Short mmCIF file of C-alpha atoms in Angstrom, two decimals:
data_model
loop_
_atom_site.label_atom_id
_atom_site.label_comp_id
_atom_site.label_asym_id
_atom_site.label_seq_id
_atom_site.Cartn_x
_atom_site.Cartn_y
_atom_site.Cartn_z
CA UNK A 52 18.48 37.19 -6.98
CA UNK A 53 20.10 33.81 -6.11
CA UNK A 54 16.87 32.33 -5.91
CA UNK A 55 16.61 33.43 -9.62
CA UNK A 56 20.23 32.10 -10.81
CA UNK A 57 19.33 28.46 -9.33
CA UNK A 58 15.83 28.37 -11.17
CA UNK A 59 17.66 29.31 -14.24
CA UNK A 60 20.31 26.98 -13.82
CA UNK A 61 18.24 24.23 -12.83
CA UNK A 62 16.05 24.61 -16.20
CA UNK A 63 18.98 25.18 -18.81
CA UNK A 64 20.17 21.85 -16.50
CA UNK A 65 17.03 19.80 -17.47
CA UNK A 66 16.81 20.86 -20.99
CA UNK A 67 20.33 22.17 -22.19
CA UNK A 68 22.64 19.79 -20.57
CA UNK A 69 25.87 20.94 -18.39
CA UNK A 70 28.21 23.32 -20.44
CA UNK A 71 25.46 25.84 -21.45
CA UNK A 72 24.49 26.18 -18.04
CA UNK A 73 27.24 27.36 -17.42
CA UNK A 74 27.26 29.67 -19.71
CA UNK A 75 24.05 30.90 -18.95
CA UNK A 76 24.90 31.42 -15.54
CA UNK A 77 27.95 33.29 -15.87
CA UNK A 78 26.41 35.41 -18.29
CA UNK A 79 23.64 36.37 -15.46
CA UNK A 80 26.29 36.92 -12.74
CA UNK A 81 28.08 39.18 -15.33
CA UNK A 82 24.94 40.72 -15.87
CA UNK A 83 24.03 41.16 -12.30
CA UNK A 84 27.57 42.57 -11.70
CA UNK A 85 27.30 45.45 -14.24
CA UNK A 86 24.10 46.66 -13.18
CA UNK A 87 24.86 46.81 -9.64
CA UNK A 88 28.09 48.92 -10.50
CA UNK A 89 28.06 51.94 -8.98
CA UNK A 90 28.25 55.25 -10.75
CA UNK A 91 28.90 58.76 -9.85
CA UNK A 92 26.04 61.28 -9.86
CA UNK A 93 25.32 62.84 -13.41
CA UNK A 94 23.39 65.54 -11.21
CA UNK A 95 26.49 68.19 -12.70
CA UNK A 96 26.89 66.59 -16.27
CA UNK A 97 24.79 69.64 -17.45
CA UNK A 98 27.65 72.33 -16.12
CA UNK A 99 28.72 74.75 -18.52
CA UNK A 100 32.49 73.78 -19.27
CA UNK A 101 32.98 76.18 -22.14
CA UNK A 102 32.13 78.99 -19.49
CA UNK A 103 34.29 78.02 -16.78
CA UNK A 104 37.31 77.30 -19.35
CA UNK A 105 36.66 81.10 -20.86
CA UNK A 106 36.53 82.32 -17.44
CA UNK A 107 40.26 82.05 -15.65
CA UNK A 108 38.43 83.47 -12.08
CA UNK A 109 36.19 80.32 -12.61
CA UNK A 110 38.64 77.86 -13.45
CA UNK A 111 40.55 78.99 -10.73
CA UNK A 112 38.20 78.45 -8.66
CA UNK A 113 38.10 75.17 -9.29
CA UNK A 114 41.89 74.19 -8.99
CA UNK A 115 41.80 76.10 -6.10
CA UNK A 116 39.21 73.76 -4.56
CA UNK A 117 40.51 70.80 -5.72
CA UNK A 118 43.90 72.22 -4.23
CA UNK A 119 42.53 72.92 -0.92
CA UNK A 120 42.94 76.38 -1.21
CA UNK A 121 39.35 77.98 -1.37
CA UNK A 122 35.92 77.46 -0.85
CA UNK A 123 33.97 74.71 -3.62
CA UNK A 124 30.75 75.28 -5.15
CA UNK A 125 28.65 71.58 -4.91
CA UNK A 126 29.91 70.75 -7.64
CA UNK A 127 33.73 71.27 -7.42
CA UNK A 128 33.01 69.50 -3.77
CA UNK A 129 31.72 66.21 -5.58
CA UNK A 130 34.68 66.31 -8.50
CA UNK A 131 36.53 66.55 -5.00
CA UNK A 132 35.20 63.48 -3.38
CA UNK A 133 34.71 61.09 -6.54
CA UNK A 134 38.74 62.40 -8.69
CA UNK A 135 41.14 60.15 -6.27
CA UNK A 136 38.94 57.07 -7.06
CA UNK A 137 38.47 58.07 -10.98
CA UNK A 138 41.85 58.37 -11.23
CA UNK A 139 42.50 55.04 -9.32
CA UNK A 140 39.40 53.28 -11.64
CA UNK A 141 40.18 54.52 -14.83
CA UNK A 142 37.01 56.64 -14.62
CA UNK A 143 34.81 53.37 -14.42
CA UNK A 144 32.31 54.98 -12.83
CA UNK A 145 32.03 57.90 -14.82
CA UNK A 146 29.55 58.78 -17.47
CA UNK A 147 30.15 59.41 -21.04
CA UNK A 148 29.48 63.01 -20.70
CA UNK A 149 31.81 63.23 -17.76
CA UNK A 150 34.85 61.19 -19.83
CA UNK A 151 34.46 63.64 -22.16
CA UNK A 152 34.35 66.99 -20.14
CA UNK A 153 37.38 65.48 -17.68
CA UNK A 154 39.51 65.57 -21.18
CA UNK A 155 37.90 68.56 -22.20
CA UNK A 156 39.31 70.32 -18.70
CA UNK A 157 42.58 68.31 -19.20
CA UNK A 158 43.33 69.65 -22.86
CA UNK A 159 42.69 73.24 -21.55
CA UNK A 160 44.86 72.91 -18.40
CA UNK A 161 47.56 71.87 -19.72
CA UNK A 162 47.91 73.83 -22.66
CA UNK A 163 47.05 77.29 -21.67
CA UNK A 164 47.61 76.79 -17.54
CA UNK A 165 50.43 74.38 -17.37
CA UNK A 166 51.47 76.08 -13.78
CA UNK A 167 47.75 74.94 -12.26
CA UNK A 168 47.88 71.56 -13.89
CA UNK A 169 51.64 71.00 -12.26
CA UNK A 170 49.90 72.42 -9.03
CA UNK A 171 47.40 69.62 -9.69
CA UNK A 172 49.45 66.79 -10.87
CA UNK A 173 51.54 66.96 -7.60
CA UNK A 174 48.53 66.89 -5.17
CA UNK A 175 46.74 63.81 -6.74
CA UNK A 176 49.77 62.24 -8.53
CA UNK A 177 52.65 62.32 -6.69
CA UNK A 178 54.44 59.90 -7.98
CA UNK A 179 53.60 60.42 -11.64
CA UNK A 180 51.57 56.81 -12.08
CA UNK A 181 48.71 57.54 -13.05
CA UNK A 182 50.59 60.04 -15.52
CA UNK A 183 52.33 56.72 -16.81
CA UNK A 184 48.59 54.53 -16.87
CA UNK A 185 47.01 57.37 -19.00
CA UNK A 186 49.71 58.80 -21.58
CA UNK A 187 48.91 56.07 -24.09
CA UNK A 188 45.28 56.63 -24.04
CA UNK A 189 45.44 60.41 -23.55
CA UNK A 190 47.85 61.05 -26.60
CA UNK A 191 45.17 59.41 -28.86
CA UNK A 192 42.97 62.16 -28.27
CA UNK A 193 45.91 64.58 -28.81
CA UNK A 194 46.70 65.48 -25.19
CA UNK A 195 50.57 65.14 -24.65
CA UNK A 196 51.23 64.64 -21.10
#
């Protein structure tokens, strides 16, 4: 790829002068920066939240293995893994479908299980920052933290 950015340069150098070069250039590194960013598997996007919101043995489940307190199914493993550094990112790496679902969750939890998203809130935010980061945003789409 560098190879590539210094033929580029070099011809918007010979025919466009200095200042759109670089333009041109950052726009590539930008370019080559998004692409490479790393996102987190969509391979669960597809889960059926209604049904595990409906289901309070389901949901459960799920605190319970985000809590460290029962077994996870793959997916509750890989929400798991990837929630400490979607909380830390702002969800960066997460797709659309999983922005949407996490508030989806969110809005559920804390209005009809307040006592699971408490349980929650004190494993992964301690300190109440990321409760501070997100209130703004969150409130928009009518979730009072």
């Amino acid at each position: 790829m560098a190879t590539w950015l210094k033929m580029v340069a070099m011809h918007a150098s010979e025919t466009l002068g200095a200042k759109p070069i670089f333009i041109i250039v950052c726009c590539a590194f930008i370019g080559l920066v998004l692409a490479d960013t790393p996102k987190y598997t969509t391979k669960y996007d597809n889960v059926d939240l209604e049904e595990i919101i409906k289901s309070d043995r389901l949901m459960k489940n799920y605190v319970n293995c985000l809590l460290e307190k029962g077994k996870c199914t793959p997916d509750g493993a890989e929400l798991k893994r990837v929630l400490p550094d979607a909380l830390h990112t702002e969800c960066s790496k997460c797709s659309d479908s999983q922005k949407k679902g996490s508030r989806k969750i969110m809005r559920h939890l804390i209005d009809n299980k307040p006592e699971w998203w408490t349980e929650l809130e004190n494993k992964y935010d301690k300190e109440g920052a990321y409760k501070k980061q997100y209130r703004e945003e969150l409130k928009k789409d009518g979730i009072k933290l």
